[in-house]
Tab-separated table of C-alpha atoms and ligand atoms in Angstrom:
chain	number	residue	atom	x	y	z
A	81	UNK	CA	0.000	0.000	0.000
A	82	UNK	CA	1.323	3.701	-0.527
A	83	UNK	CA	1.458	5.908	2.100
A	84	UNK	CA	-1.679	7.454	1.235
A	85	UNK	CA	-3.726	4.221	1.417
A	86	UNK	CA	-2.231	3.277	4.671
A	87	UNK	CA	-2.820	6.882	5.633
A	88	UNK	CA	-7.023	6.382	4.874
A	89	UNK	CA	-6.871	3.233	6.331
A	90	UNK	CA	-5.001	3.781	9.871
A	91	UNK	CA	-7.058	7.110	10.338
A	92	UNK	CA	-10.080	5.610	9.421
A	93	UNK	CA	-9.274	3.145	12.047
A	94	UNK	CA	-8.879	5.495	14.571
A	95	UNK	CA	-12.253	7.866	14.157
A	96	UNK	CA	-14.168	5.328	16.700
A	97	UNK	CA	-11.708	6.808	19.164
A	98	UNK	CA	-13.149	9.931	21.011
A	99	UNK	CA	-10.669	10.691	23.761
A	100	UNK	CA	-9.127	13.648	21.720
A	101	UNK	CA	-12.238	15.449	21.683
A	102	UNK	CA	-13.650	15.336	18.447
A	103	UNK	CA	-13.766	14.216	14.875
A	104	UNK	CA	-14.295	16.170	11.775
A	105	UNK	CA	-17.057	16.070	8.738
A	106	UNK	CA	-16.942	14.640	5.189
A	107	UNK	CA	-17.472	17.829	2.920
A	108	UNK	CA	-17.020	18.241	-0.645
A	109	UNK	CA	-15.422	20.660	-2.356
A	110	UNK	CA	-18.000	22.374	-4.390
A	111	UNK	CA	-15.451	25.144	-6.573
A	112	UNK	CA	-14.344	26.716	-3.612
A	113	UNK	CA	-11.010	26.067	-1.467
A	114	UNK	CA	-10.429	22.566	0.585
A	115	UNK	CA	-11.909	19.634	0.772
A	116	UNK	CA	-13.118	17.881	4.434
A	117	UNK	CA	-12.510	14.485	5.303
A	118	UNK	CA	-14.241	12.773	8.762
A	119	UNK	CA	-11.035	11.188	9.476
A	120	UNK	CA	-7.187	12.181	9.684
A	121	UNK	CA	-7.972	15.704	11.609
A	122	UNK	CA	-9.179	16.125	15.301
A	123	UNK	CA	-9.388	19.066	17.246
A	124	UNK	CA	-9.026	19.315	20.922
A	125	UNK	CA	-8.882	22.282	23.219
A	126	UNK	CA	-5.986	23.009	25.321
A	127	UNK	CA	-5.647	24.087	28.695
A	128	UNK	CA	-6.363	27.829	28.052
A	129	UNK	CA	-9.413	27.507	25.839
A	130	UNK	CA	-7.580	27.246	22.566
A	131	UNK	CA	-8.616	24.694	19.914
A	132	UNK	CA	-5.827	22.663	18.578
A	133	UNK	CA	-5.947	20.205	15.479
A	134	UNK	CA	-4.399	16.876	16.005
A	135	UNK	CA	-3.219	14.347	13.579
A	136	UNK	CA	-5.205	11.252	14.816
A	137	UNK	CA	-4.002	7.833	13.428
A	138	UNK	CA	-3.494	4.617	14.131
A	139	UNK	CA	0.393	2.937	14.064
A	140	UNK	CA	-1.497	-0.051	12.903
A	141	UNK	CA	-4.692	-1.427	12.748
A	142	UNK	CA	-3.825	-5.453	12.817
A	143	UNK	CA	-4.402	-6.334	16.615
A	144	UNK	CA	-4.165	-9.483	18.445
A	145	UNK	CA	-7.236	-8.827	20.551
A	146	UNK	CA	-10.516	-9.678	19.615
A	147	UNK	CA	-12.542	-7.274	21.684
A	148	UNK	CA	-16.260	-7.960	20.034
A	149	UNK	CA	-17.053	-4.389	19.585
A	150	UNK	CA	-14.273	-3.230	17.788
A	151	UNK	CA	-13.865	-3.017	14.124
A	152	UNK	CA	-10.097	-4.076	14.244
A	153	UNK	CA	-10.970	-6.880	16.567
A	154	UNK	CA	-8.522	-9.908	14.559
A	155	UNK	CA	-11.708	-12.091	13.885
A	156	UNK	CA	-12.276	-8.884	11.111
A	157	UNK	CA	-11.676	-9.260	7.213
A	158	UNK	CA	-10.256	-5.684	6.840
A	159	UNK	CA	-7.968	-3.868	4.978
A	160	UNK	CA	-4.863	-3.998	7.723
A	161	UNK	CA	-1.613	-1.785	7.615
A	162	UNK	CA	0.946	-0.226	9.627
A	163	UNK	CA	3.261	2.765	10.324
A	164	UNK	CA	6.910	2.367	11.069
A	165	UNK	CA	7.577	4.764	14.164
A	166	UNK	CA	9.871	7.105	11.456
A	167	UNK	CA	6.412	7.497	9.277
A	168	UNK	CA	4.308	8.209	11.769
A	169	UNK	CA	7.239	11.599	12.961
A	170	UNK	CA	7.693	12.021	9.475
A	171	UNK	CA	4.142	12.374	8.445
A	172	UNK	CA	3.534	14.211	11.818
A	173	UNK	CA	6.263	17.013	10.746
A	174	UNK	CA	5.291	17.241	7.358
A	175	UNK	CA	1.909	18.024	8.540
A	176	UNK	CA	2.989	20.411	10.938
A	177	UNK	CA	5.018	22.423	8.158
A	178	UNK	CA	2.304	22.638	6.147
A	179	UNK	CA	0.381	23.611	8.632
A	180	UNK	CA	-2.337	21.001	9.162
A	181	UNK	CA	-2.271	20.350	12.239
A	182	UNK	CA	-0.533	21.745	15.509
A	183	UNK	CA	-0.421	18.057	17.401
A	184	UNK	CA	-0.442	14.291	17.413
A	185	UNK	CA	-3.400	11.848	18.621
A	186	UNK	CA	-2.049	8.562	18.174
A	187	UNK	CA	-3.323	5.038	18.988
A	188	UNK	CA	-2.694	1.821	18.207
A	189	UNK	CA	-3.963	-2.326	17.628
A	190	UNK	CA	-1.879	-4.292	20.007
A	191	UNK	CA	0.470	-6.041	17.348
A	192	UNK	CA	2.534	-8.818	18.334
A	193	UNK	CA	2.280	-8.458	22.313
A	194	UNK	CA	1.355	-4.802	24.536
A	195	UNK	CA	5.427	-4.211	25.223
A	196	UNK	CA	6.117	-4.456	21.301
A	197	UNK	CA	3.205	-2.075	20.627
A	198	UNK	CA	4.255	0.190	23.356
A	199	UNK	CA	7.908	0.385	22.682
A	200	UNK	CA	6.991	1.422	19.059
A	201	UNK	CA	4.796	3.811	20.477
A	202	UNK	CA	7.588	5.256	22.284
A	203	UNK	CA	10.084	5.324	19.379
A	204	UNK	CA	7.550	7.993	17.681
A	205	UNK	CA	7.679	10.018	20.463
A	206	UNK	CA	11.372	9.721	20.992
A	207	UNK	CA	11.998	10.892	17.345
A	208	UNK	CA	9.590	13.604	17.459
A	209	UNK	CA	11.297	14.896	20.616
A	210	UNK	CA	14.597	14.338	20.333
A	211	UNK	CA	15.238	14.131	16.639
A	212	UNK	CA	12.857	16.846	15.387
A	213	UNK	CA	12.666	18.452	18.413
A	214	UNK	CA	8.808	18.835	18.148
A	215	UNK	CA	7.404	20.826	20.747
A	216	UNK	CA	4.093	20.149	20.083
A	217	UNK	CA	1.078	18.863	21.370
A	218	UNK	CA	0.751	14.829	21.407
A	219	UNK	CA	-1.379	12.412	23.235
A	220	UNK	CA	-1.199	8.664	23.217
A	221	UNK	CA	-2.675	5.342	23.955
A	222	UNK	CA	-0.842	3.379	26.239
A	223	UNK	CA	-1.608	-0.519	25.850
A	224	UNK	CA	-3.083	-2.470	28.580
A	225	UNK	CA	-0.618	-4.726	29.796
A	226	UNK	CA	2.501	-3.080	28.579
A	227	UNK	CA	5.838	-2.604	31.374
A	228	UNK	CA	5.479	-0.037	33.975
A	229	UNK	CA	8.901	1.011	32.612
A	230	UNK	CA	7.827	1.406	28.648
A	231	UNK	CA	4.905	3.775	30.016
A	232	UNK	CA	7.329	6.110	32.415
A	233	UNK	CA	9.753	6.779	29.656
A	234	UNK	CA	6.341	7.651	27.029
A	235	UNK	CA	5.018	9.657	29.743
A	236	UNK	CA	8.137	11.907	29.635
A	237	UNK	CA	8.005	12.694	26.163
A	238	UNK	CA	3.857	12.958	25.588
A	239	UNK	CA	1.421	15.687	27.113
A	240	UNK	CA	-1.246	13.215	27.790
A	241	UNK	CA	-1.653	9.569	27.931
A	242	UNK	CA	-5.308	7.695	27.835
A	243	UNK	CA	-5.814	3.923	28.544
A	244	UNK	CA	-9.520	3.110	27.462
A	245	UNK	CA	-11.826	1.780	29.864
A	246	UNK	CA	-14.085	0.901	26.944
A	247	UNK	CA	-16.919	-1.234	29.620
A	248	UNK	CA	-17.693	0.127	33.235
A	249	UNK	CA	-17.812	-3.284	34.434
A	250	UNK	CA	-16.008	-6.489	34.772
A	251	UNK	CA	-18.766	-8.713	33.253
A	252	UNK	CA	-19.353	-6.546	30.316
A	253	UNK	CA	-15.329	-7.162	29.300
A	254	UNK	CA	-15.270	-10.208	30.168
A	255	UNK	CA	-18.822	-10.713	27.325
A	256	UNK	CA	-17.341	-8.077	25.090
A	257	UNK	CA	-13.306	-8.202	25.530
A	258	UNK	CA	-12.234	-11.401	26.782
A	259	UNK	CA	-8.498	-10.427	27.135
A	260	UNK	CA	-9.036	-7.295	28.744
A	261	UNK	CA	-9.764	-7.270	32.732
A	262	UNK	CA	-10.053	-3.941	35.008
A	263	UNK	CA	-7.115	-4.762	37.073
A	264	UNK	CA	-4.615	-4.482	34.012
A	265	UNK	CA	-6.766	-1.521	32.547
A	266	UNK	CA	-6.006	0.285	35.958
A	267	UNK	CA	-2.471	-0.691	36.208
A	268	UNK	CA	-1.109	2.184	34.129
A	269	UNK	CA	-4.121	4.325	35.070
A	270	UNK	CA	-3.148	4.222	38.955
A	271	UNK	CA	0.626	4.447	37.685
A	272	UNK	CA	0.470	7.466	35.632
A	273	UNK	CA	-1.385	9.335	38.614
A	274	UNK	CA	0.979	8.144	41.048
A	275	UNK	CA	3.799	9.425	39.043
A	276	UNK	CA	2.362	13.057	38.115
A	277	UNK	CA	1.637	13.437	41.903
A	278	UNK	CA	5.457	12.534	42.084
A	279	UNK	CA	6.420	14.521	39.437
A	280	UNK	CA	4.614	17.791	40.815
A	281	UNK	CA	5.933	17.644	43.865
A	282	UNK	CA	9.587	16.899	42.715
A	283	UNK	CA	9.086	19.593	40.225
A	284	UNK	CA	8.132	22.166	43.453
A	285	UNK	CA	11.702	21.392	44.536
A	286	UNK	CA	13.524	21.080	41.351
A	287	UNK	CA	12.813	23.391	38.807
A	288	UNK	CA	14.517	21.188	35.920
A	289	UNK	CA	12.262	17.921	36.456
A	290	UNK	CA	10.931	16.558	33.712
A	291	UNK	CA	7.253	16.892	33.043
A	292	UNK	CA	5.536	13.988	33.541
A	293	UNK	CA	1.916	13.393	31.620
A	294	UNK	CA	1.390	17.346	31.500
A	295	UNK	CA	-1.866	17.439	30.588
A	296	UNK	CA	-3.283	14.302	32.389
A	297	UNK	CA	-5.099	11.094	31.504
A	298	UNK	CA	-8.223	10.376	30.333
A	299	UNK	CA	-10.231	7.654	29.288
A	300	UNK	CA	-13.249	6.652	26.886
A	301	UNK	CA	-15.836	4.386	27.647
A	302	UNK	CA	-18.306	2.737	24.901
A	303	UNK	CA	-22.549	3.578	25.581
A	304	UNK	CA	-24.419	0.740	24.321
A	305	UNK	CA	-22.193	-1.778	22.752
A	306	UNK	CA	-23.495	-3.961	26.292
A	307	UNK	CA	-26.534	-3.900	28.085
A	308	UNK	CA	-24.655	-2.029	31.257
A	309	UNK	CA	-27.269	0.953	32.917
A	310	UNK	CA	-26.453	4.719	33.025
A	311	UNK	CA	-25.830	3.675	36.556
A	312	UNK	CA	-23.494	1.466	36.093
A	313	UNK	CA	-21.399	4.022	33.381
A	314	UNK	CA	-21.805	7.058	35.801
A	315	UNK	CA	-20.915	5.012	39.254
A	316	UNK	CA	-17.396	4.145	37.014
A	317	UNK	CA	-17.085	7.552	36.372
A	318	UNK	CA	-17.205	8.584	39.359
A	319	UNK	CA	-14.723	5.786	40.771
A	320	UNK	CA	-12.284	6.985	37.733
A	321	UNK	CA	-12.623	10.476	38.617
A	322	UNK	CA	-11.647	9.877	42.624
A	323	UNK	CA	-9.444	7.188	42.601
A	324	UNK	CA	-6.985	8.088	39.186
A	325	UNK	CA	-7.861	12.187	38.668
A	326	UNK	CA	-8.471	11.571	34.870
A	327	UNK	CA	-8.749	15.251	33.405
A	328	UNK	CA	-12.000	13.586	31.297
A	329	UNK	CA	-13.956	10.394	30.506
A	330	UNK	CA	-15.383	10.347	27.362
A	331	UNK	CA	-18.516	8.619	25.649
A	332	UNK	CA	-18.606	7.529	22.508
A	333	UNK	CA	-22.461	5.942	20.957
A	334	UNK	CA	-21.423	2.891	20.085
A	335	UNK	CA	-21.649	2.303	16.123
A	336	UNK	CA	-22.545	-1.192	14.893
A	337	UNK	CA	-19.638	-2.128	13.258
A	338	UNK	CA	-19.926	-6.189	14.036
A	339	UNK	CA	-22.448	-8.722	14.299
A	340	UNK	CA	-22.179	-10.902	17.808
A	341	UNK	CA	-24.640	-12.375	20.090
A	342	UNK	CA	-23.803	-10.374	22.657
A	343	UNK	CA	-23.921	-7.243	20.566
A	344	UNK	CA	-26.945	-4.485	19.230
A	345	UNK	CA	-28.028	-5.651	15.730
A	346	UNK	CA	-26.159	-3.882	12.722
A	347	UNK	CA	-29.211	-1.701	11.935
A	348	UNK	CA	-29.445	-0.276	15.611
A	349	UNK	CA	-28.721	3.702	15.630
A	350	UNK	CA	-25.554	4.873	18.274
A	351	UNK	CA	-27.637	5.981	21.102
A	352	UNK	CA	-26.296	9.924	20.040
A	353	UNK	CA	-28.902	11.074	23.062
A	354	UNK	CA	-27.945	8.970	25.456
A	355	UNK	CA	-24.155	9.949	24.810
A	356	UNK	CA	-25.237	13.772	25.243
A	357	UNK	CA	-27.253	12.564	28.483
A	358	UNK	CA	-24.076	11.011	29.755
A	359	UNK	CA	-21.748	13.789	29.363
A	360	UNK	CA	-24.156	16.443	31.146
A	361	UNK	CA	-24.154	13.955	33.854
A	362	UNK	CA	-20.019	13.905	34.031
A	363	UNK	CA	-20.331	17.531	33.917
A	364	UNK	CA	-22.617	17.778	37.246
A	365	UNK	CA	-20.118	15.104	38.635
A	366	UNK	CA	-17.087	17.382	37.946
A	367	UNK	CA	-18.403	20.740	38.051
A	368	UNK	CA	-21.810	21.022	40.529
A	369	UNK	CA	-20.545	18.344	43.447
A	370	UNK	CA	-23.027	15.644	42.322
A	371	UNK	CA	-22.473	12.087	43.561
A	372	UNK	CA	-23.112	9.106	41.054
A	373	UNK	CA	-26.524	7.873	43.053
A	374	UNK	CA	-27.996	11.410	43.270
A	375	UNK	CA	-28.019	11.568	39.422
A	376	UNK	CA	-29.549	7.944	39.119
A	377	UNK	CA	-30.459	5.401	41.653
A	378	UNK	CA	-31.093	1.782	41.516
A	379	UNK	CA	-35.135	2.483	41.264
A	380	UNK	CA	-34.193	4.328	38.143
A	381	UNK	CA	-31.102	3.133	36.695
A	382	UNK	CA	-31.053	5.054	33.039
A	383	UNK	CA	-30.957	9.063	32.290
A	384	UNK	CA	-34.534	10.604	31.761
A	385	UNK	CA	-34.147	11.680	28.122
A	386	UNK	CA	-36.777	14.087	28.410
A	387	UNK	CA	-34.683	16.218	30.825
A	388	UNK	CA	-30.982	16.965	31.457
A	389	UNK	CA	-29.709	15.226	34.732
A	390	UNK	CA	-30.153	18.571	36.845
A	391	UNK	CA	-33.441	19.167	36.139
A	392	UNK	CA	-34.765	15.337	36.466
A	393	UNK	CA	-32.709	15.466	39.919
A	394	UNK	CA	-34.210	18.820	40.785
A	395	UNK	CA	-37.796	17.576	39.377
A	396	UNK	CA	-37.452	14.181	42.281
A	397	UNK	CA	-36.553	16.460	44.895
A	398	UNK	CA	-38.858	19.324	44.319
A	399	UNK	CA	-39.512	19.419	48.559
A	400	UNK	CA	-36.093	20.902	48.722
A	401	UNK	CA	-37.341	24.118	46.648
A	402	UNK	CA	-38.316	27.017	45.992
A	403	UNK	CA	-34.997	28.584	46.670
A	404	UNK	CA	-34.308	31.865	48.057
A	405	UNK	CA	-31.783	33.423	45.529
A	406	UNK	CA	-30.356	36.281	48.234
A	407	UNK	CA	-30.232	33.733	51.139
A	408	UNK	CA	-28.995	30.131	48.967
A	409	UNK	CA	-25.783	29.101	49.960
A	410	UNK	CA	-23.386	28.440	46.534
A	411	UNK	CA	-23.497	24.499	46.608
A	412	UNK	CA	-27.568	25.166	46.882
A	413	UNK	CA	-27.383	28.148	43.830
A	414	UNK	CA	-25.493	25.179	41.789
A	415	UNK	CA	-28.556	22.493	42.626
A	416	UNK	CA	-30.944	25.176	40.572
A	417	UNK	CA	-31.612	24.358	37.283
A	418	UNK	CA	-30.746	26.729	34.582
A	419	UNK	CA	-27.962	28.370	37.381
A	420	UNK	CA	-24.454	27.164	36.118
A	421	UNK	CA	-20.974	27.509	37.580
A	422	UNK	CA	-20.332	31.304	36.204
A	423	UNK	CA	-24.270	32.709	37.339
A	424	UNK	CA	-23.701	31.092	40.719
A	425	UNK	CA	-20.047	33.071	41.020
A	426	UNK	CA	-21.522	35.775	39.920
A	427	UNK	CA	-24.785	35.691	42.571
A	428	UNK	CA	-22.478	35.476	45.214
A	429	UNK	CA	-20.383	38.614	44.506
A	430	UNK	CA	-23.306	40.360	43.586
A	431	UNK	CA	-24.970	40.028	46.998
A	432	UNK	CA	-22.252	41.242	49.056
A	433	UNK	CA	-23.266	44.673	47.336
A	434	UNK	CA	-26.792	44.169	47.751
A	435	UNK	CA	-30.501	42.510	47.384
A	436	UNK	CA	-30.945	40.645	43.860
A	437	UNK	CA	-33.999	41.204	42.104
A	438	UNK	CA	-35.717	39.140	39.492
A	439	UNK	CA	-34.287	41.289	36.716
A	440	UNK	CA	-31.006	41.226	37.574
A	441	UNK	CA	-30.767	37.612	37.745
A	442	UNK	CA	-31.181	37.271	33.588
A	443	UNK	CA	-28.122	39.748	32.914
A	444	UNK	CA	-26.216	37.063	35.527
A	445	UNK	CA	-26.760	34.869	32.718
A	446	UNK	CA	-29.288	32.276	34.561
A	447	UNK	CA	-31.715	30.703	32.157
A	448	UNK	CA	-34.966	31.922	34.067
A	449	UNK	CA	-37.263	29.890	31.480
A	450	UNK	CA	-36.272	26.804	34.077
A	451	UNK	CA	-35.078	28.307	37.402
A	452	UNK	CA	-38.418	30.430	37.976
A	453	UNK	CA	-39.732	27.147	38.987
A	454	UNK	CA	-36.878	26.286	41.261
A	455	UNK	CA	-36.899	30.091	42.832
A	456	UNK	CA	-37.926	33.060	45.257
A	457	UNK	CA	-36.211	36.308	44.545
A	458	UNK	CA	-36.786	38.713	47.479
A	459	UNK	CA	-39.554	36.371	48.513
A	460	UNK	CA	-41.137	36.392	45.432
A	461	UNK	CA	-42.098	32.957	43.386
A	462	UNK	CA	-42.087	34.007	39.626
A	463	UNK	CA	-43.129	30.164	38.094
A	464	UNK	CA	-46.593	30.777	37.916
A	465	UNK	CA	-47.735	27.611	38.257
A	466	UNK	CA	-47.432	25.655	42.317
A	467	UNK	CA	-43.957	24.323	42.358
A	468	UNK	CA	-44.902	20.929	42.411
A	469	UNK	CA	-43.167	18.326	40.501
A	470	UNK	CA	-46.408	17.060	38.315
A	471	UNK	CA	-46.819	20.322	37.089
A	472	UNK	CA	-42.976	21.365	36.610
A	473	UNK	CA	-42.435	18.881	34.767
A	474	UNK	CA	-45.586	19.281	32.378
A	475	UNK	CA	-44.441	23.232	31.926
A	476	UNK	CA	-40.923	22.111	31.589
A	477	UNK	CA	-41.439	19.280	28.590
A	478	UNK	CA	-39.933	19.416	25.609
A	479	UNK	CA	-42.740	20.601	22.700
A	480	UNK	CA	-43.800	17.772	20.535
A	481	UNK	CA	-42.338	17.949	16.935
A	482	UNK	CA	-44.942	18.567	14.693
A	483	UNK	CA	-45.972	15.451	12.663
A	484	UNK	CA	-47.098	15.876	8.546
A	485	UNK	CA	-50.260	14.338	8.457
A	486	UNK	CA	-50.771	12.165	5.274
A	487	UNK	CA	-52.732	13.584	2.848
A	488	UNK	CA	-55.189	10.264	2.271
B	124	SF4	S1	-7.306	-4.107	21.736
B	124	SF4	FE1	-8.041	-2.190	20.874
B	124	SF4	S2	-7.679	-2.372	18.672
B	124	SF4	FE2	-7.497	-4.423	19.523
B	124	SF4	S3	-9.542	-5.303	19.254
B	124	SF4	FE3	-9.462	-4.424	21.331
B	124	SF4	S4	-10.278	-2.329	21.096
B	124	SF4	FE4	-9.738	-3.102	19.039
C-alpha cells in the first residue's frame, strides 16, 4: 500500500476513538477552497481555551485482541496496515510544516504483544522529541498490559496519555473483551497518577524535572455496545474520577460495526442522546458536586431523556425548593436548574453589594425559562404555576415535533 492508502486506512481506524475530543465532517469541495474528510484531523482544546488540530491515526490497525465491539478486533476481514515509528514523525512534521495540524493523537492495535506495541509507540515520540525536536502537542494510547517502565519513559516525552476503559464493568469485558480485565486496565491508570503526583511535587523542589503526563489522563468508555445501565457508566465515572484524577472520561455511541450475540443488531442507531445525556451527567459530577446515586439510583437506573440530569434530579426532589436566591448558599445556587458555575459566582459577589432582584438575575446569565420554577427572589415565586413536581415537569417538557399528516 502507498502511504496514502495506509494513511485512509489507519485514520479511518482510529475515528471510533473519542478521547481527543472530536472528529471532523466529510465535505465536498463544491469550486471553492479545501476539501473535508471525517477522518485524519481532530481538534481538541488546550488548557487555556484554545482549539488545537491533532493528527489522529493509528500505528497499525492489525491487533491481536478480539474485543467484540471493535472493528479491528482480529476475527475482522479488513484492509490492515501499519506505520513504522519514522512514518508516523515524518508524516507528523510534514503536517505540521504545512500547517495542518498543531499536534499528534495517536493510537494503536496491540500487534505482536502490549510491550512491542508500546515500545513502538515510544520510538515515535522519541523521534519527534529528540530528533525533530517537536514541541508540540501529542497524546497517546498506552496498551493495557505493557511494562510499567515502557509507560514512564512515554510519559516523559507525551502531554497526555489515555488507557480506554471501553466497559464500566467487569462482566461486560469479560462478554465483550475477553483479554481485557479492570485490574490491568487500571495498572497504568493508577501508575500514571501516582507518578504526576510525584512529578509535581519533585518539580516544586527542582525546577529542571521533567514533566511527567502534563496534561493528564483520560479515558473513553463505549454507551451501548453492552446492556450495562447509566448507573453502572456514571458510578465508574465517578470511581475513575476519585481514585486516578483523569482530566475527562469520554462517551462515545457505540456504532454497529460487528455482528455478535452479545452485541446491538447492525441496523441499531448509536444511542447519540444517550451519549449527550451522559456527558451532562459527568459535567454535574465534575463541576456542581453531584455524587453518582444522586443523578440515578437503583429504582431508576437510566438518564430521563426528556430532561438533562439537573433538572430530572431537581424535578425528584422538588420538597427541597423554591430557593431563596439572596439567602442560597453556593453548593444550593449550583442544585438550581438553569444556574451554572459562572451565574452562581456571579450571585455570590453580587450580593455582598446588595438585594438581587428578578431582573437582575437574567443579565447574571441564569436561564430563568427553568429556574423560575426552582426560585424566590426577594420572597417572590415568579413560576406561575405551584412548584410541584407534576406540574414542573408538564411546563418544563420538551414541545412535541410537529408530525405531517398524510394527505389520504
Ligand atoms: S485491543 Fe483495541 S484495537 Fe485491539 S480489538 Fe481491542 S479495542 Fe480493538
Amino acid at each position: 500500500m502507498s502511504t496514502l492508502e495506509r494513511l485512509a486506512v489507519l485514520a479511518d481506524g482510529a475515528k471510533y476513538d473519542v478521547s481527543c475530543a472530536s472528529s471532523g465532517v466529510n465535505k465536498q469541495n463544491k469550486g471553492g477552497i479545501g476539501n473535508s474528510k471525517s477522518f485524519g484531523i481532530c481538534h481538541t482544546w488546550s488548557a487555556d481555551g484554545r482549539c488545537v488540530s491533532l493528527l489522529k491515526l493509528l500505528l497499525t490497525n492489525y491487533c491481536i485482541y478480539n474485543c467484540h465491539y471493535c472493528i479491528n478486533r482480529n476475527q475482522n476481514d479488513i484492509p490492515r496496515a501499519s506505520f513504522t515509528p519514522r512514518e508516523v514523525a515524518d508524516l507528523t512534521i510534514q503536517f505540521y510544516r504545512r500547517n495542518y495540524i498543531e499536534g499528534l493523537f495517536l493510537s494503536s492495535g496491540i500487534e505482536r504483544s502490549p510491550n512491542h506495541t508500546m515500545e513502538r509507540i515510544y520510538q515515535v515520540l522519541d523521534i519527534l522529541r529528540h530528533e525533530y525536536h517537536f514541541y508540540g502537542y501529542i497524546h497517546v494510547k498506552v496498551i493495557p498490559g505493557a511494562d510499567p517502565a515502557l509507560v514512564n519513559k512515554t510519559g516523559l516525552l507525551a502531554d497526555r496519555m489515555s488507557i480506554n476503559i471501553e466497559q464500566p464493568t467487569e462482566q461486560s469485558l469479560k462478554l465483550l473483551a475477553p483479554q481485557k480485565t479492570l485490574p490491568v486496565l487500571f495498572a497504568p491508570m493508577n501508575q500514571i497518577n501516582n507518578q504526576m503526583t510525584q512529578n509535581a511535587s519533585e518539580r516544586k523542589i527542582f525546577r529542571h524535572v521533567q514533566k511527567f503526563v502534563p496534561a493528564g489522563q483520560s479515558t473513553q468508555m463505549i454507551v451501548g455496545a453492552s446492556k450495562d445501565s447509566d448507573l453502572s457508566i456514571i458510578k465508574a465515572t465517578e470511581t475513575l474520577y476519585n481514585r486516578f484524577q483523569l482530566k475527562r472520561v469520554y462517551y462515545s455511541a457505540y456504532v454497529p460495526v460487528n455482528e455478535g450475540p452479545n452485541l446491538p443488531a447492525l441496523s441499531t442507531s448509536p444511542p447519540l442522546l444517550r451519549e449527550h445525556r451522559l456527558y451532562q451527567a459527568d459535567w454535574l459530577l465534575r463541576f456542581y458536586s453531584f455524587k453518582a446515586d444522586e443523578i440515578v439510583n437503583e429504582q431508576s437506573p437510566f438518564l430521563d431523556t426528556d430532561f438533562d440530569p439537573k433538572i430530572s434530579w431537581a424535578l425528584r426532589n422538588m420538597q427541597l425548593f423554591p430557593l431563596e436566591i439572596n439567602q442560597a448558599s453556593y453548593e444550593e445556587l449550583l442544585r438550581i436548574p438553569g444556574v451554572g458555575v459562572t451565574s452562581a459566582q456571579r450571585i455570590i459577589l453580587q450580593r455582598r453589594l446588595g438585594n438581587i432582584s428578578y431582573n437582575h438575575l437574567k443579565k447574571m446569565g441564569v436561564v430563568l425559562k427553568r429556574a423560575k420554577y426552582f426560585i424566590t427572589c426577594q420572597g417572590c415565586y415568579y413560576g406561575g404555576i405551584p412548584a410541584e413536581s407534576a406540574l414542573v415537569r408538564q411546563a418544563l417538557a420538551p414541545v412535541a415535533k410537529p408530525v405531517q399528516l398524510c394527505l389520504f
